[in-house]
Structures are given as C-alpha cells and as structure tokens.
Short mmCIF file of C-alpha atoms in Angstrom, two decimals:
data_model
loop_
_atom_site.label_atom_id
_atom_site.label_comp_id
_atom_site.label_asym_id
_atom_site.label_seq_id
_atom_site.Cartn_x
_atom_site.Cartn_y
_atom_site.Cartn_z
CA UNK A 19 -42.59 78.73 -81.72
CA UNK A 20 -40.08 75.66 -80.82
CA UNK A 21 -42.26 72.85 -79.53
CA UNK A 22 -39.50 72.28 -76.75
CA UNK A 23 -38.04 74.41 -74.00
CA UNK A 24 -34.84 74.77 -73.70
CA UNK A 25 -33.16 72.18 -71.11
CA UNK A 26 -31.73 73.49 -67.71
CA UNK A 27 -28.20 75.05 -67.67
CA UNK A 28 -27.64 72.69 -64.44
CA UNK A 29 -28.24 69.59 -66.44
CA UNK A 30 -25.09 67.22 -66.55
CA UNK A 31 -23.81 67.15 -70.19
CA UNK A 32 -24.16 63.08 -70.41
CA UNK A 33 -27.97 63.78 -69.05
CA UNK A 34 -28.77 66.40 -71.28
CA UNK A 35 -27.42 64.73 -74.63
CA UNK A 36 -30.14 62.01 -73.59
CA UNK A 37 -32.64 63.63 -73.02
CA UNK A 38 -31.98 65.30 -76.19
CA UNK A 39 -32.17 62.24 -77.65
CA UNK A 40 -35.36 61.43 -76.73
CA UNK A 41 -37.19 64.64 -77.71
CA UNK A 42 -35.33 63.81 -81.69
CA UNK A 43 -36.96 60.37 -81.41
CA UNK A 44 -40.11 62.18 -80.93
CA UNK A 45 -39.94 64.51 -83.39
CA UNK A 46 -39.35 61.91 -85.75
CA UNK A 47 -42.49 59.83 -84.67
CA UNK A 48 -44.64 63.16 -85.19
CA UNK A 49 -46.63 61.97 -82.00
CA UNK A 50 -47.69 64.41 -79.33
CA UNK A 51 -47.12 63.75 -75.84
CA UNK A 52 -50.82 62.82 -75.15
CA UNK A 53 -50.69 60.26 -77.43
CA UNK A 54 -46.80 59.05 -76.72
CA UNK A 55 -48.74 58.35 -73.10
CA UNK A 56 -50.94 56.40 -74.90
CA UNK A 57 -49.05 54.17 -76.55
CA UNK A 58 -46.19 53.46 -73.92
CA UNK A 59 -48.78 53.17 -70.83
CA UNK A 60 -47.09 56.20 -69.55
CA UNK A 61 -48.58 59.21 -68.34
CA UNK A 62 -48.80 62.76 -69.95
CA UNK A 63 -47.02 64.27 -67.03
CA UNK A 64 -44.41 62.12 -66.76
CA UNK A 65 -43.45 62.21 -70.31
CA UNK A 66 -43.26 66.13 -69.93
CA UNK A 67 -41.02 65.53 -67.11
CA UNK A 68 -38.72 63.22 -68.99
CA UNK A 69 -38.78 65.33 -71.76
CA UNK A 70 -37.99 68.86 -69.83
CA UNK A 71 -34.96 67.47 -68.27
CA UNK A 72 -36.84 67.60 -64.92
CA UNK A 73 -37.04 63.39 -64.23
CA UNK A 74 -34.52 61.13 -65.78
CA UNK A 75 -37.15 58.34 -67.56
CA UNK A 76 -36.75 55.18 -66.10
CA UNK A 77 -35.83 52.15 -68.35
CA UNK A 78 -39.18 50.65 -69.27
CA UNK A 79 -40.16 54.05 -70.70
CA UNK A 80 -36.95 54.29 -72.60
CA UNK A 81 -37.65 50.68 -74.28
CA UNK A 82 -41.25 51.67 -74.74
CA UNK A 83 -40.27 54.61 -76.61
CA UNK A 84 -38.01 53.19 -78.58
CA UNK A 85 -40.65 50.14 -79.62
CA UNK A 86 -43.35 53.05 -80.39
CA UNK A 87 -40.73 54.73 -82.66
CA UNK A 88 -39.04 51.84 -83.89
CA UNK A 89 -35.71 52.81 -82.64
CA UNK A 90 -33.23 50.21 -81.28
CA UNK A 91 -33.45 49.49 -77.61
CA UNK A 92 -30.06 48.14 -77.22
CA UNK A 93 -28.52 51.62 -78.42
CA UNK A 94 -30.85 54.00 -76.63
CA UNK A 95 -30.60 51.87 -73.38
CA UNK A 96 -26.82 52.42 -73.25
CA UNK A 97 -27.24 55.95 -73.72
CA UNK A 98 -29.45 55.88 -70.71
CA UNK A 99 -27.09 53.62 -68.31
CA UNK A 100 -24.84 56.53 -68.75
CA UNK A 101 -27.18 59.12 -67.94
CA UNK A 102 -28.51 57.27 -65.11
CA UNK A 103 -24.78 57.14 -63.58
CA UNK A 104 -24.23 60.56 -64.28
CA UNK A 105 -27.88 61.66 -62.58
CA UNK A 106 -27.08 58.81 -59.92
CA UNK A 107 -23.32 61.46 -59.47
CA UNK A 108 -25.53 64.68 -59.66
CA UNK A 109 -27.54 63.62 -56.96
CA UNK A 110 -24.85 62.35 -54.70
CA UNK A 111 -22.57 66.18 -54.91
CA UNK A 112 -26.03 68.01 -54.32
CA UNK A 113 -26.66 65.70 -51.24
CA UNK A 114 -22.75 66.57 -50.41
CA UNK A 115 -22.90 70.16 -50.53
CA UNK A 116 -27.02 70.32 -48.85
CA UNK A 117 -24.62 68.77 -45.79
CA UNK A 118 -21.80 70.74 -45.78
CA UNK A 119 -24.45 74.11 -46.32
CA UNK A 120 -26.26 72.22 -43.06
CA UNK A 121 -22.91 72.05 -41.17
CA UNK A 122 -21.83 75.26 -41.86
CA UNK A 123 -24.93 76.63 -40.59
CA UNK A 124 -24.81 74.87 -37.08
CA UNK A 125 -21.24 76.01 -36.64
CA UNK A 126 -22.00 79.46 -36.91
CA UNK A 127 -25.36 79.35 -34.37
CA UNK A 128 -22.93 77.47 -32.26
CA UNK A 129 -20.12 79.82 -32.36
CA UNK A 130 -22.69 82.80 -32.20
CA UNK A 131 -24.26 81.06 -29.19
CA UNK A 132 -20.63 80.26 -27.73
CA UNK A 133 -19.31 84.21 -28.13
CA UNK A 134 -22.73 85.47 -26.53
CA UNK A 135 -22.65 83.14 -23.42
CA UNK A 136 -21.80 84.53 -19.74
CA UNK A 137 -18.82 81.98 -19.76
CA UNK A 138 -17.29 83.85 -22.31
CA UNK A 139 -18.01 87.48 -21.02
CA UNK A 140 -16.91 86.51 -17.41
CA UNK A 141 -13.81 84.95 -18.66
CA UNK A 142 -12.92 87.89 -20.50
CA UNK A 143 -13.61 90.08 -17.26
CA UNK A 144 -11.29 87.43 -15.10
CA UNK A 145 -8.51 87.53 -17.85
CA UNK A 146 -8.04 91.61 -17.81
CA UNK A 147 -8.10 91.73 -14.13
CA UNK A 148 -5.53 88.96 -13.71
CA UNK A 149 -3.42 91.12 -16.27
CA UNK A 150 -3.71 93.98 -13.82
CA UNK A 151 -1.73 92.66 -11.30
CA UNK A 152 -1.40 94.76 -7.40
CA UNK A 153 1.56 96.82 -6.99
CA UNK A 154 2.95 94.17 -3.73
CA UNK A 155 2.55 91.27 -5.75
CA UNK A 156 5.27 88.94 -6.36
CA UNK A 157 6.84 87.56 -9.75
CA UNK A 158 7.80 84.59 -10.66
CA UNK A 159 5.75 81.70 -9.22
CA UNK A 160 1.53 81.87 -8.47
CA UNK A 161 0.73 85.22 -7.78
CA UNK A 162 -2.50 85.81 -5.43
CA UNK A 163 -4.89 88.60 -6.65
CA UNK A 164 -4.28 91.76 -4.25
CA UNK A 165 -7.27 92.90 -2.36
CA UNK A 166 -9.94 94.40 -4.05
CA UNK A 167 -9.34 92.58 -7.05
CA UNK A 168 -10.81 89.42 -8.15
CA UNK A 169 -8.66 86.22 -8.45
CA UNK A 170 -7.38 85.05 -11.71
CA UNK A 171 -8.83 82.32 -13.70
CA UNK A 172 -9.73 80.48 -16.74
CA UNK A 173 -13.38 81.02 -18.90
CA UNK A 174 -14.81 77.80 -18.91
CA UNK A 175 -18.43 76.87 -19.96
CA UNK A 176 -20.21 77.51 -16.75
CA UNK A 177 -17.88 81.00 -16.23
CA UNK A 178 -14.32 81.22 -14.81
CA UNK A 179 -12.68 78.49 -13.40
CA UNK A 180 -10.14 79.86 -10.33
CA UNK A 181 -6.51 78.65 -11.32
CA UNK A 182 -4.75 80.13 -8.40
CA UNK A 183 -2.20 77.84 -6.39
CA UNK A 184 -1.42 78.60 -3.01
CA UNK A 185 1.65 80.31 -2.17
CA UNK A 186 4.46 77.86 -2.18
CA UNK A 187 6.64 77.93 1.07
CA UNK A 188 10.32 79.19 0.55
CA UNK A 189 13.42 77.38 2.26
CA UNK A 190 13.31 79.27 5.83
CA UNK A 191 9.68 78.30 6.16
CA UNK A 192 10.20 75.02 5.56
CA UNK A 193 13.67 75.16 8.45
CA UNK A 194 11.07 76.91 10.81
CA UNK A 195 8.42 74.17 10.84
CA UNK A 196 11.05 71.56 11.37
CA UNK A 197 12.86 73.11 13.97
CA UNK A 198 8.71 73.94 15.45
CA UNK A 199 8.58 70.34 16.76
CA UNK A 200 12.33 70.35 18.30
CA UNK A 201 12.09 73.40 20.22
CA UNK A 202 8.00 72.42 21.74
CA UNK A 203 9.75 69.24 23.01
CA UNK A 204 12.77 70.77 24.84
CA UNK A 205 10.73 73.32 26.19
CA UNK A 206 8.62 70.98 27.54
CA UNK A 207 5.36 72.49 25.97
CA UNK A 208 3.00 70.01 23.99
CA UNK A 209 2.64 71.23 20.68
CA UNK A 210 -0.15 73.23 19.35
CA UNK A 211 -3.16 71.82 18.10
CA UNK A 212 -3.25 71.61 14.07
CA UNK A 213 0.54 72.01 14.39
CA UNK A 214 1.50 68.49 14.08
CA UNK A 215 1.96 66.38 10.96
CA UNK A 216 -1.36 65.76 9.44
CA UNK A 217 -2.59 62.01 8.83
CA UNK A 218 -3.18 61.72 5.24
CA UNK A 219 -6.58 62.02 3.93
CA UNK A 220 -7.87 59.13 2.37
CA UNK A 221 -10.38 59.25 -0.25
CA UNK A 222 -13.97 58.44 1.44
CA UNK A 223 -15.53 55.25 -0.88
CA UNK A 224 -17.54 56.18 -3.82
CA UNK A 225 -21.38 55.59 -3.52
CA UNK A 226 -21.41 55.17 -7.34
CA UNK A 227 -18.57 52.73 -7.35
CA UNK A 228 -20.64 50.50 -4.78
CA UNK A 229 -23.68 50.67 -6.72
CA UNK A 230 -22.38 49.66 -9.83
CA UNK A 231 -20.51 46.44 -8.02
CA UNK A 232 -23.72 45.67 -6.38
CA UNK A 233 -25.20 46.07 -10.60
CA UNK A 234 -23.00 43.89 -11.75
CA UNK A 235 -22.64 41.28 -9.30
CA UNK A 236 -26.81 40.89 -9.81
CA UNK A 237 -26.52 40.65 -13.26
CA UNK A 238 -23.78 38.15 -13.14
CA UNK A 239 -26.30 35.66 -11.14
CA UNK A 240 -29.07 36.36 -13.26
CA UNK A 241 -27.44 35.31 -16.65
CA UNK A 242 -26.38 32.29 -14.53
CA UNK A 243 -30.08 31.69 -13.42
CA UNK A 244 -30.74 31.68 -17.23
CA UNK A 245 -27.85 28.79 -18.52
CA UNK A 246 -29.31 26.51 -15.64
CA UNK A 247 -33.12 26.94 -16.77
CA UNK A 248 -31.59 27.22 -20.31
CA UNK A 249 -29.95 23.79 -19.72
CA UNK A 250 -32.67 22.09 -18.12
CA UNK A 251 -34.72 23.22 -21.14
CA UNK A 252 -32.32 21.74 -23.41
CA UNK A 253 -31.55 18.00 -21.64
CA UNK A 254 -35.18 17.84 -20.63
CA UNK A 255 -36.93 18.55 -23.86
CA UNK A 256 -39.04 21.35 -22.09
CA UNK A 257 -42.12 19.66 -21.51
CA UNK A 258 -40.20 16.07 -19.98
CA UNK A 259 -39.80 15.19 -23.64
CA UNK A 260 -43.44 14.54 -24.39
CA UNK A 261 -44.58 16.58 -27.02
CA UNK A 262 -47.26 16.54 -29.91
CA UNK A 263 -46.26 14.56 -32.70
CA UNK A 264 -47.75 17.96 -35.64
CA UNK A 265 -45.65 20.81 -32.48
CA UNK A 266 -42.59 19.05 -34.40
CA UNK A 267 -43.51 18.96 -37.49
CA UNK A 268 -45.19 22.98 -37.52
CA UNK A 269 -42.47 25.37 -37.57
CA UNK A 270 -42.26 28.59 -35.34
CA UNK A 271 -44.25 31.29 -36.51
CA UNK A 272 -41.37 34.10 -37.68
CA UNK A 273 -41.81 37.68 -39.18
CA UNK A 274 -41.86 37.26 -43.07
CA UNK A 275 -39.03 39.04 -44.46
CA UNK A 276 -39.08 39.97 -48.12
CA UNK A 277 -36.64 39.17 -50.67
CA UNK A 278 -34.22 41.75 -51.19
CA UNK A 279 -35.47 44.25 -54.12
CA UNK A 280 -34.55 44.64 -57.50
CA UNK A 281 -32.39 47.88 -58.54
CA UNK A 282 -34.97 50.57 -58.82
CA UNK A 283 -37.66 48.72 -56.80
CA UNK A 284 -38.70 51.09 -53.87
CA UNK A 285 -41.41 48.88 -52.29
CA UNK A 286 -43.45 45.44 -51.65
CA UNK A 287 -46.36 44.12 -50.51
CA UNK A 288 -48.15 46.48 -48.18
CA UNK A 289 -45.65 48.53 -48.54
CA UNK A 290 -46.53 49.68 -52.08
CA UNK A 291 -50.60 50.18 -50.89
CA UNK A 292 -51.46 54.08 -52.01
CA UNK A 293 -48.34 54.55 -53.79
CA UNK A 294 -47.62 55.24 -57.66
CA UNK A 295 -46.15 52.31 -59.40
CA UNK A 296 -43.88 53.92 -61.84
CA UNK A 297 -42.81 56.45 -58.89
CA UNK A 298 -42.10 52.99 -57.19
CA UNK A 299 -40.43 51.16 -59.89
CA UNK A 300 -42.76 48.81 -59.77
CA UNK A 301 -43.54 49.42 -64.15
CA UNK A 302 -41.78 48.97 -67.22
CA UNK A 303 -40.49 45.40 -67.51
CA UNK A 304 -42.06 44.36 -64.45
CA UNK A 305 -45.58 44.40 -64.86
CA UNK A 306 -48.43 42.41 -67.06
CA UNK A 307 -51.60 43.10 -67.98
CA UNK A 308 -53.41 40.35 -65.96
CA UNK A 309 -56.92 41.00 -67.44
CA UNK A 310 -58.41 43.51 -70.19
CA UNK A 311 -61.85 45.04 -70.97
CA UNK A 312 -63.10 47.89 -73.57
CA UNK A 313 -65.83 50.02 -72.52
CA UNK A 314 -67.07 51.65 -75.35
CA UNK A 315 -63.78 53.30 -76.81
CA UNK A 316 -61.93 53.31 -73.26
CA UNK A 317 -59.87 50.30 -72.44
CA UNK A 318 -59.74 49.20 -68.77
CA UNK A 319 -57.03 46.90 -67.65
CA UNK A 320 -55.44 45.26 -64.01
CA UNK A 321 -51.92 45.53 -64.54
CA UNK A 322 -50.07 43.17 -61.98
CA UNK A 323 -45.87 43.35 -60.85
CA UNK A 324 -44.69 39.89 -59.42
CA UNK A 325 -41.75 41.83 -58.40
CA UNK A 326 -43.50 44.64 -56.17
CA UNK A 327 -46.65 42.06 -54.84
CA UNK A 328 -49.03 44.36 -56.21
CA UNK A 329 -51.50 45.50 -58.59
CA UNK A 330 -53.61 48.65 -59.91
CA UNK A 331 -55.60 49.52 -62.75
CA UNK A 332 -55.63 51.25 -65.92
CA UNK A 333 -57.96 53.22 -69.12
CA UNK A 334 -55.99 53.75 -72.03
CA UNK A 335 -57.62 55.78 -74.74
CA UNK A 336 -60.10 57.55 -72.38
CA UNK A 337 -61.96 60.95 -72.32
CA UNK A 338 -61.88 63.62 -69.94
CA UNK A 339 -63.97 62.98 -67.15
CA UNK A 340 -63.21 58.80 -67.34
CA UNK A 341 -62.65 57.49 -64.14
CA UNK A 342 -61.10 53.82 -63.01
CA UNK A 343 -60.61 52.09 -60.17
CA UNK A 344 -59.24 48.72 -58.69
CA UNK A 345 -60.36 46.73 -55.98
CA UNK A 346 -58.87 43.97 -53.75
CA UNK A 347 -60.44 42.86 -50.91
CA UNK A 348 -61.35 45.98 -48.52
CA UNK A 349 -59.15 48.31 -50.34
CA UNK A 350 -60.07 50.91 -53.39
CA UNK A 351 -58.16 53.15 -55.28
CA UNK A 352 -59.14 55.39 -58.21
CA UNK A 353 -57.95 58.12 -60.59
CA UNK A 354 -59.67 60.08 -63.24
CA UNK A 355 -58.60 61.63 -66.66
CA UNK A 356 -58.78 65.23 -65.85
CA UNK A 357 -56.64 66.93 -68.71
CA UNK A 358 -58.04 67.85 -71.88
CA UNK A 359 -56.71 65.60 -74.66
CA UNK A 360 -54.98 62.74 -71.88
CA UNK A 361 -55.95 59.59 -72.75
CA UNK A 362 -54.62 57.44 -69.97
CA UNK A 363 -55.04 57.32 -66.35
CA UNK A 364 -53.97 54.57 -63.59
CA UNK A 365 -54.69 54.36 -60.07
CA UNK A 366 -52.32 54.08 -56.93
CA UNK A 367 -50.90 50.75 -55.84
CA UNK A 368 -52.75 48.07 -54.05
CA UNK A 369 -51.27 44.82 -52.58
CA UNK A 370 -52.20 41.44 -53.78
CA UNK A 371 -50.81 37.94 -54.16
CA UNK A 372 -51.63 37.35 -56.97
CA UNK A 373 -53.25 39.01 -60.28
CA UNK A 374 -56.35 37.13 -59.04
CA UNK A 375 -57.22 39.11 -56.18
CA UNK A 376 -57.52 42.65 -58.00
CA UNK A 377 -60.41 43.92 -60.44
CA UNK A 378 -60.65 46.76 -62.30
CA UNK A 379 -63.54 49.26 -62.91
CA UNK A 380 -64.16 52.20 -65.40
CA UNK A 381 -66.93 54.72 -65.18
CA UNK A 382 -67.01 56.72 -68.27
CA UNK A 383 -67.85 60.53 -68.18
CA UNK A 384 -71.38 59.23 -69.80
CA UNK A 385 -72.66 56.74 -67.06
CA UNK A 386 -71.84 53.68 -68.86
CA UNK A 387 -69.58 51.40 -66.15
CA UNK A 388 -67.70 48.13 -66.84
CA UNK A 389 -65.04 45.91 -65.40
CA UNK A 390 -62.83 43.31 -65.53
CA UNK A 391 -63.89 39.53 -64.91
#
C-alpha cells in the first residue's frame, strides 16, 4: 500500500509540486509523521495536513524540515514562496467566484420577488386595458379611458401609476374663452364665478425646509460657542495658568495601539489569549524556548514569541495520556496527548510581557507532575 494519498485534483500545479516535495524529503529521512512532530515542534495533525495537500506549511515548518532532514533551507524556502503566492491566488479566485455565486443568488430572489409583486400584476392589468382603447376615443394626443374602463398607466413599485393628461383645448376653445370676458362686459353681466383668470398658485412653504434652517442655524452657534470656550482654554491655560508642576510632565493617558504585525502574524497581546500559536503565526522563527524541564522521559517547555506578546507551553516526547499546561497570572490553558504514538502536545495561547510571567506544568499519565522554574 503507498504510504501517501494521492494529492487533490484542485491543487494548483506550483502547490502540488511542493508539497510533493516535502513528502520525498520525508521519505528520504525514513521518519514517520509522529516522530517528524517530534523533532520540528510541530504537531502530528498538522504535518498530515501539510503533507495531504490540505494546509500549505507555513515557513518555520518548512526550515524545520529541512534542518531535521538535512536539506537546504535556502532551496526549499523558494520553492515555498512560490507556492505560497500561488495558494495566496487560489484563495483570492475562490473568494471571487463564492461572491459572484452570492450575487447571482440575490438577483434571482430579487427578480423572483420583483415578477411576483402586485406592482407588477396590476401594471400588467393597466397596460392591456389601456391597449383596448373605447370605440369614441380620439387619436393622436392623450386619450382618456372610455367609461367602464380603467385609466391607463404605468406599473410602478407600489402598483400603477395614472399617466393620463387632461384633454388639451383645441383653437376654438381657446377663441371662446377669450371672447367669454368681451361679450360678459358689453352685456353688462359680471362674469361668472370661477370664470375669470385664476391667480397663480404659489407653492405653500415647506415645513421640512424650515426645520432644517432652524437645524442649521443652531448648529452654526453652537460650534461658535465651542471656538470661544476653545479660545479661552487656549490663552488662559485652562486652569488661569496655574497648574501642577508632574500634570506637565505626565502625559495623557491614550489607548495603546500595537505595532503593526509581521506578514503572517494574525494576533497580539490579548488578542492571541485561547488561540493556537502556529494557527496564529505566532511559531516558527518567532518563538524561544524561555525555560525547559524533563519529567521522567517527557520534556516540558514555555515557549515565548516577542512578536505575538505571548506564551504557551509544550511536552515533547510524551505518552498518551500526558497532559501540560501553562499559567500566567489568572489564566490556564492545557492540552493532552490523546493519539496513540503522538509525542508532542502544546497548549493554546496566553498573553504575557515577558517569558517571565508564564510557567509550564506536565502531569504524566502516571501521577508524577513537574514544572518549570
């Protein structure tokens, strides 16, 4: 039986000639995975992962590997910068097409929604009945619905819309409501009420139009309000310019604002509390062993990253049924070796400021307990 399985089909070539790589390096070595975990101070699982084509390994691993198996680093790191730009592309066109599937998706409820609506039914209705125009309707210009039928319009979103413009009047209309006027006056009859020429309307003031003057207008005096106290504050020294000779010298408390991380680097501080380091990039060439203890045949060790602000602890060459844990201040976390034939366990992430403030514990499947000083 072949000791590997065969590497997915969706693999990028440049990813899968890596990984490739790897698994040769490997076979070379003649170590098994448990004990490749063991001497690169990464886990069984994650080596399978790396391995299967499933997680491209990050750097530190690579340069591990390639000190276990005496390969040069230089070499297999350049083979992994490529595959990390061509996982780095992989990722990016699945993101792409996830959000054009997600677009595509909304369009159609959308659309479905849109064709289903009452708008859309009613402007149907109001578009066939203004194609069936009455018999004694006219032509050419805006034609009125005839009785009994409903009035043209336009589907909209909230229905149908009327369109219809009032009949337009024709030329002897027009001479009949001039000449209206002439005739009242020489027959000495005041005209009819409503028959006159109307005033124009005018438009009655807008209530929102006041309201947002009135906004304005009170904002404009507040932010005035402010530059006066503002420039008392400033000429005046605040407190009439007698203040305590250390309030100078102490600078305003501020939010602390980390340095901007590394490539790779996912977390810091607190941030990294409960989380895995290598899933973190916190491991690799970023982290020391800050103190070391054996315990009968298990090794127990606080391993400490500057970068990340944090620390967490670590058996190599363990049993099943080994458990460690690391302590700073208040906060505990622990992991056990639960696989038969791992060797290696480390727990989650806790944040420290220095390699000081962390200790590591191991309790061996037999009872016997030790831990770092």
């Amino acid at each position: 039986m072949a000791r590997w399985k065969a590497l997915p089909d969706e693999l990028d070539p440049q990813v899968k000639e890596f990984a490739g790589q790897l698994r040769r390096l490997v076979d070379r070595s003649g170590l098994s995975v448990a004990a490749l975990a063991d001497r690169t101070g990464y886990s069984r699982t994650s080596w399978e992962r790396y391995l299967g084509g499933r997680l491209l390994a990050p750097k530190g691993a690579v340069v591990a590997l390639a000190e276990v198996t005496g390969s040069n680093p230089v070499h297999l790191t350049t083979m992994w910068e490529l595959a990390e730009r061509a996982w780095s592309r992989a990722e990016l066109r699945h993101d792409r097409t996830m959000e054009a599937i997600r677009i595509a998706q909304a369009r159609a409820v959308l659309g479905e929604s849109g064709a289903t609506g009452p708008g859309a039914v009613s402007g149907a209705g109001a578009r066939a009945d203004g194609a069936r125009s009455a018999p004694g309707a006219r032509t050419g210009g805006s034609a009125t619905a005839a009785p009994g039928l409903p009035a043209p319009g336009v589907a909209g979103p909230a229905g149908v819309s009327p369109t219809v413009v009032p009949p337009q009047p024709t030329a002897s209309d027009a001479d009949a409501r001039d000449a209206a006027p002439v005739s009242a006056a020489a027959s000495g009859s005041a005209p009819a009420p409503g028959s006159g020429p109307r005033p124009p309307r005018t438009g009655a003031p807008s209530r929102f139009g006041a309201r947002g003057r009135q906004l304005t207008m009170f904002l404009a005096g507040m932010i005035a309000v402010l530059v006066v106290i503002g420039a008392v504050f400033h000429f005046t020294g605040g407190d009439d310019g007698r203040k305590a000779p250390d309030a100078r010298k102490s600078p305003s408390p501020s939010v602390s604002t980390g340095a901007a991380l590394l490539p790779g680097v996912k977390c810091d501080g607190a941030g990294c509390t409960g989380k895995d380091a290598e899933a973190m990039g916190c491991s690799g060439e970023l982290v020391t062993t800050a103190r070391r203890v054996t315990v009968g045949t298990a090794v127990v060790e606080v391993r400490y990253s500057k970068t990340c602000g944090a620390a967490w602890g670590r058996i190599t060459q363990a049993a099943q049924g080994d458990q460690v844990q690391v302590t700073a201040g208040t906060r505990t976390e622990t992991d056990k070796v639960t696989e038969p034939g791992d060797t290696i366990a480390y727990t989650p992430m806790v944040a420290v400021k220095d390699a000081a403030q962390a200790r590591a514990c191991v309790t061996l499947a037999s009872g016997r307990t030790g831990c770092t000083t």
